[in-house]
Short mmCIF file of C-alpha atoms in Angstrom, two decimals:
data_model
loop_
_atom_site.label_atom_id
_atom_site.label_comp_id
_atom_site.label_asym_id
_atom_site.label_seq_id
_atom_site.Cartn_x
_atom_site.Cartn_y
_atom_site.Cartn_z
CA MET F 1 197.64 54.56 -90.31
CA ILE F 2 201.14 56.06 -88.95
CA LYS F 3 201.72 59.68 -89.95
CA VAL F 4 205.52 61.11 -90.66
CA LYS F 5 206.38 64.44 -90.85
CA ARG F 6 207.51 65.95 -94.55
CA TYR F 7 209.99 68.40 -95.51
CA ASP F 8 210.68 70.64 -98.49
CA ASN F 9 213.92 71.03 -99.80
CA LEU F 10 214.70 73.69 -97.51
CA GLY F 11 214.04 72.21 -94.42
CA LYS F 12 210.18 73.73 -94.28
CA GLU F 13 207.79 71.30 -92.62
CA LEU F 14 204.97 70.22 -94.43
CA ASP F 15 201.94 68.37 -93.95
CA ALA F 16 202.50 64.83 -92.83
CA LEU F 17 202.22 62.09 -94.82
CA GLN F 18 200.44 58.74 -93.92
CA LEU F 19 202.20 55.36 -94.44
CA ASN F 20 200.75 52.02 -95.38
CA ASP F 21 200.54 50.17 -92.46
CA LYS F 22 201.11 47.02 -94.29
CA ILE F 23 204.65 47.61 -94.79
CA PHE F 24 205.59 50.61 -92.04
CA GLY F 25 203.18 49.32 -89.19
CA LEU F 26 204.25 45.65 -88.91
CA LYS F 27 205.56 43.89 -85.41
CA ILE F 28 209.01 43.46 -85.64
CA ASN F 29 210.61 39.98 -85.54
CA ASN F 30 214.11 39.95 -84.93
CA ASP F 31 214.54 35.97 -86.13
CA LEU F 32 213.26 36.77 -89.54
CA ILE F 33 215.07 39.79 -89.83
CA HIS F 34 218.63 37.96 -89.23
CA GLN F 35 217.56 35.04 -91.34
CA ALA F 36 217.04 38.17 -94.55
CA VAL F 37 220.20 39.62 -93.87
CA VAL F 38 222.21 36.31 -93.78
CA THR F 39 220.68 35.08 -96.88
CA GLN F 40 221.27 38.12 -98.51
CA LEU F 41 224.97 38.44 -97.13
CA ALA F 42 225.63 34.86 -98.21
CA ASN F 43 224.41 35.51 -101.72
CA ALA F 44 226.49 37.97 -102.35
CA ARG F 45 229.22 35.73 -101.80
CA GLN F 46 231.43 34.23 -104.18
CA SER F 47 233.75 31.59 -103.82
CA SER F 48 237.01 32.54 -105.25
CA ALA F 49 239.18 30.88 -102.74
CA HIS F 50 240.85 27.82 -104.63
CA SER F 51 243.81 25.74 -103.74
CA LYS F 52 245.40 22.71 -105.62
CA THR F 53 245.79 19.15 -104.46
CA ARG F 54 248.40 17.06 -105.16
CA SER F 55 247.06 15.39 -108.46
CA GLU F 56 246.92 19.32 -109.46
CA VAL F 57 249.96 20.71 -108.79
CA ALA F 58 252.99 21.36 -110.70
CA GLY F 59 255.74 18.96 -110.04
CA SER F 60 257.34 15.51 -111.46
CA GLY F 61 255.53 12.22 -110.85
CA LYS F 62 259.16 10.53 -110.50
CA LYS F 63 260.53 9.11 -106.67
CA PRO F 64 262.59 11.78 -105.14
CA TRP F 65 265.05 9.35 -104.44
CA ARG F 66 265.70 5.59 -103.62
CA GLN F 67 263.51 4.03 -100.93
CA LYS F 68 266.24 3.08 -98.65
CA GLY F 69 270.29 3.60 -97.92
CA THR F 70 270.13 7.43 -98.19
CA GLY F 71 269.38 7.85 -94.83
CA ARG F 72 266.55 10.41 -95.70
CA ALA F 73 263.07 9.93 -95.18
CA ARG F 74 261.22 7.74 -97.60
CA SER F 75 259.20 9.65 -100.17
CA GLY F 76 257.56 9.25 -103.45
CA SER F 77 256.70 12.29 -104.63
CA VAL F 78 257.55 16.30 -104.55
CA ARG F 79 253.79 16.96 -104.81
CA ASN F 80 253.18 15.18 -101.25
CA PRO F 81 251.50 17.59 -99.40
CA ILE F 82 253.85 17.58 -96.33
CA TRP F 83 256.41 19.10 -98.84
CA VAL F 84 257.08 22.66 -99.40
CA GLY F 85 255.33 23.62 -102.42
CA GLY F 86 253.29 20.32 -102.29
CA GLY F 87 249.52 19.61 -103.03
CA ILE F 88 247.20 21.03 -100.13
CA ASN F 89 244.91 19.08 -98.31
CA PHE F 90 241.00 19.69 -97.50
CA GLY F 91 242.08 23.39 -98.94
CA PRO F 92 239.28 25.81 -99.97
CA ARG F 93 238.13 24.71 -103.34
CA ASN F 94 235.72 27.55 -105.83
CA VAL F 95 232.87 25.10 -106.40
CA ARG F 96 231.50 25.55 -103.14
CA ASN F 97 228.12 27.28 -103.39
CA TYR F 98 227.23 29.71 -100.62
CA SER F 99 223.78 30.85 -101.81
CA LEU F 100 220.71 30.62 -99.40
CA ASN F 101 217.47 30.40 -100.33
CA ILE F 102 214.51 32.72 -98.15
CA PRO F 103 210.78 32.51 -99.13
CA LYS F 104 209.75 35.84 -101.10
CA LYS F 105 206.96 36.33 -98.54
CA MET F 106 209.27 36.18 -95.79
CA LYS F 107 212.12 38.46 -97.55
CA ARG F 108 209.48 40.92 -98.19
CA SER F 109 208.09 40.83 -94.62
CA ALA F 110 211.33 41.35 -93.06
CA LEU F 111 212.06 44.05 -95.29
CA PHE F 112 208.71 45.67 -94.37
CA GLN F 113 209.84 45.03 -90.43
CA ALA F 114 213.38 46.99 -90.81
CA LEU F 115 211.70 50.11 -92.30
CA THR F 116 208.70 49.76 -89.56
CA ALA F 117 211.87 49.97 -87.33
CA LYS F 118 213.32 52.99 -89.09
CA VAL F 119 210.05 54.42 -88.73
CA ALA F 120 209.67 53.73 -84.89
CA GLU F 121 212.96 55.39 -84.16
CA ASN F 122 211.91 58.47 -85.91
CA LYS F 123 214.85 57.83 -88.34
CA PHE F 124 212.67 58.00 -91.60
CA ILE F 125 212.36 61.52 -93.02
CA ILE F 126 210.16 62.44 -95.95
CA VAL F 127 211.09 65.13 -98.32
CA ASP F 128 208.55 66.00 -101.06
CA GLU F 129 210.73 65.86 -103.91
CA ILE F 130 214.42 65.13 -104.11
CA ASN F 131 215.77 67.32 -106.82
CA PHE F 132 218.85 69.37 -107.81
CA LYS F 133 219.39 72.37 -110.51
CA SER F 134 223.00 71.27 -110.60
CA PRO F 135 224.47 68.29 -109.82
CA LYS F 136 226.69 70.24 -106.99
CA THR F 137 227.65 68.68 -103.69
CA LYS F 138 226.93 71.88 -101.43
CA LEU F 139 222.90 71.20 -102.71
CA ALA F 140 223.37 67.85 -101.51
CA VAL F 141 225.04 69.31 -98.09
CA LYS F 142 222.40 71.77 -97.56
CA LEU F 143 219.61 69.57 -97.93
CA ILE F 144 221.01 67.20 -95.12
CA GLU F 145 221.61 70.29 -93.06
CA SER F 146 218.14 71.74 -93.60
CA LEU F 147 216.85 68.73 -92.03
CA PRO F 148 216.50 68.17 -88.46
CA SER F 149 218.99 66.79 -86.50
CA ILE F 150 220.57 64.19 -88.95
CA SER F 151 223.80 62.67 -87.92
CA GLY F 152 225.76 59.31 -89.48
CA THR F 153 225.31 57.65 -92.43
CA ILE F 154 222.04 58.14 -94.87
CA LEU F 155 220.17 56.26 -97.33
CA VAL F 156 218.63 58.74 -99.88
CA VAL F 157 215.68 56.72 -101.38
CA ASN F 158 214.32 58.23 -105.13
CA ASP F 159 211.70 56.68 -107.35
CA LYS F 160 213.53 57.09 -110.21
CA THR F 161 216.90 57.29 -111.96
CA ASN F 162 217.89 61.15 -111.43
CA VAL F 163 221.73 61.76 -112.70
CA LYS F 164 221.68 65.26 -110.85
CA VAL F 165 221.14 64.09 -107.31
CA GLU F 166 223.23 61.17 -107.87
CA LEU F 167 226.52 63.11 -108.85
CA ALA F 168 225.35 65.53 -106.04
CA PHE F 169 225.07 62.91 -103.26
CA LYS F 170 228.32 60.84 -104.89
CA ASN F 171 231.10 62.51 -102.87
CA LEU F 172 229.53 62.18 -99.60
CA PRO F 173 231.04 59.22 -98.24
CA TYR F 174 228.72 58.56 -95.63
CA VAL F 175 225.25 59.09 -98.25
CA LYS F 176 224.49 56.21 -100.54
CA THR F 177 221.45 57.14 -103.27
CA ILE F 178 219.37 54.08 -104.44
CA LEU F 179 215.71 53.43 -105.94
CA ALA F 180 212.42 52.56 -104.50
CA ARG F 181 212.44 49.52 -105.85
CA ASN F 182 216.08 48.25 -105.27
CA LEU F 183 215.19 48.92 -101.41
CA ASN F 184 216.97 46.27 -99.49
CA ILE F 185 217.34 44.94 -95.94
CA ILE F 186 220.98 45.49 -95.64
CA ASP F 187 221.12 48.92 -96.78
CA VAL F 188 217.83 49.74 -94.67
CA LEU F 189 219.78 48.12 -91.48
CA LYS F 190 223.11 49.49 -92.34
CA TYR F 191 222.62 53.27 -92.57
CA ASN F 192 221.70 55.29 -89.89
CA TRP F 193 218.91 57.77 -91.38
CA ILE F 194 216.44 57.21 -94.70
CA ILE F 195 216.04 60.12 -96.56
CA ALA F 196 212.96 59.36 -98.81
CA SER F 197 211.29 61.69 -101.50
CA SER F 198 207.13 61.41 -101.62
CA LEU F 199 206.91 59.38 -104.74
CA ALA F 200 209.34 57.40 -103.24
CA VAL F 201 207.04 55.78 -100.62
CA LYS F 202 203.98 55.82 -103.37
CA GLU F 203 206.92 53.67 -105.14
CA ILE F 204 207.65 51.26 -102.20
CA GLU F 205 204.17 50.86 -101.77
CA SER F 206 202.90 50.11 -105.38
CA VAL F 207 206.10 47.82 -106.07
CA PHE F 208 206.31 45.75 -103.36
CA LEU F 209 202.61 45.29 -102.01
CA LYS F 210 201.74 44.60 -105.95
CA ILE F 211 203.77 41.77 -105.88
CA LYS F 212 201.48 40.14 -103.63
CA ASP F 213 197.96 41.58 -104.87
CA SER F 214 199.25 40.10 -108.27
CA ASN F 215 200.30 36.57 -106.64
CA LEU F 216 196.72 36.52 -104.94
CA ASN F 217 194.85 37.06 -108.37
CA LYS F 218 196.82 34.49 -109.89
CA ASP F 219 195.72 32.07 -107.23
CA GLU F 220 191.90 32.73 -107.86
CA ASN F 221 192.48 32.69 -111.54
CA ASN F 222 193.93 28.95 -111.00
CA GLU F 223 190.80 28.29 -108.78
CA ASP F 224 188.58 29.81 -111.15
CA SER F 225 190.13 27.94 -114.06
CA LYS F 226 189.48 24.44 -111.75
CA VAL F 227 185.94 25.10 -111.30
CA LYS F 228 185.55 25.75 -115.41
CA ARG F 229 187.39 22.25 -116.09
CA THR F 230 184.86 20.58 -113.59
CA LYS F 231 182.25 21.94 -115.02
CA LYS F 232 183.68 21.15 -118.77
CA GLU F 233 184.33 17.50 -117.43
CA ILE F 234 180.41 17.35 -115.68
CA SER F 235 179.36 18.10 -119.33
CA VAL F 236 181.16 15.72 -121.29
CA LYS F 237 180.05 13.06 -118.51
CA LYS F 238 176.60 13.78 -119.19
CA SER F 239 176.99 14.06 -122.79
CA VAL F 240 178.44 10.21 -122.47
CA LYS F 241 175.66 8.85 -120.53
CA THR F 242 172.98 10.39 -122.71
CA LYS F 243 174.69 8.69 -125.66
CA LYS F 244 174.87 5.48 -124.09
CA ASN F 245 170.75 5.96 -123.00
CA VAL F 246 169.99 6.68 -126.93
CA LYS F 247 172.10 3.07 -127.96
CA ASN F 248 170.59 1.26 -125.35
#
């Protein structure tokens, strides 16, 4: 088990907290992390850019001038793409879908590996309880300054919604607050430091490992149902055979 130092709100060091190796002790695969990051960024992208073709742009369908005799280059429409104000050839269309898919197990594993990297770099700090009496920014700054040598951007992870905590950190441009169940690989990699409460760590373990356990239970239930069906089919076949023997 991996142990990480734990502090109180005043920066006083408490007993170390043990972390789950299934989340914070994995072998890092940079290719998998890259795939998860690219997928999340692509899924956040929306297809807004849109250009009109010559059939959609406003303008008359009449031929601007006769074909011959004017000395000008021949032209058939003011909506021609070579005209200023004409349609656009091969321009961006808002029907494009940028979304990508990644298996849930791979996505979850990439998040775990990103958290593992933070712990290995000693940039994952645990505070026993992140809570303030009032939503004041100076209390948030005091908490950050009481912790050992933190510099750069910070991701604050809490187990449940706390309005006072969110408002206290809101005025700090280098800090973002997030719930443990909403943790994602982009935020983990984007911010230099992670400050998590003790309950947030337990929430991460229960939320993300519970998904895996539930899937295993589903598979086991499916296998049990298959066995039950086969037993039922066998019993039906036996009853049919006995009826045939009685008739004969």
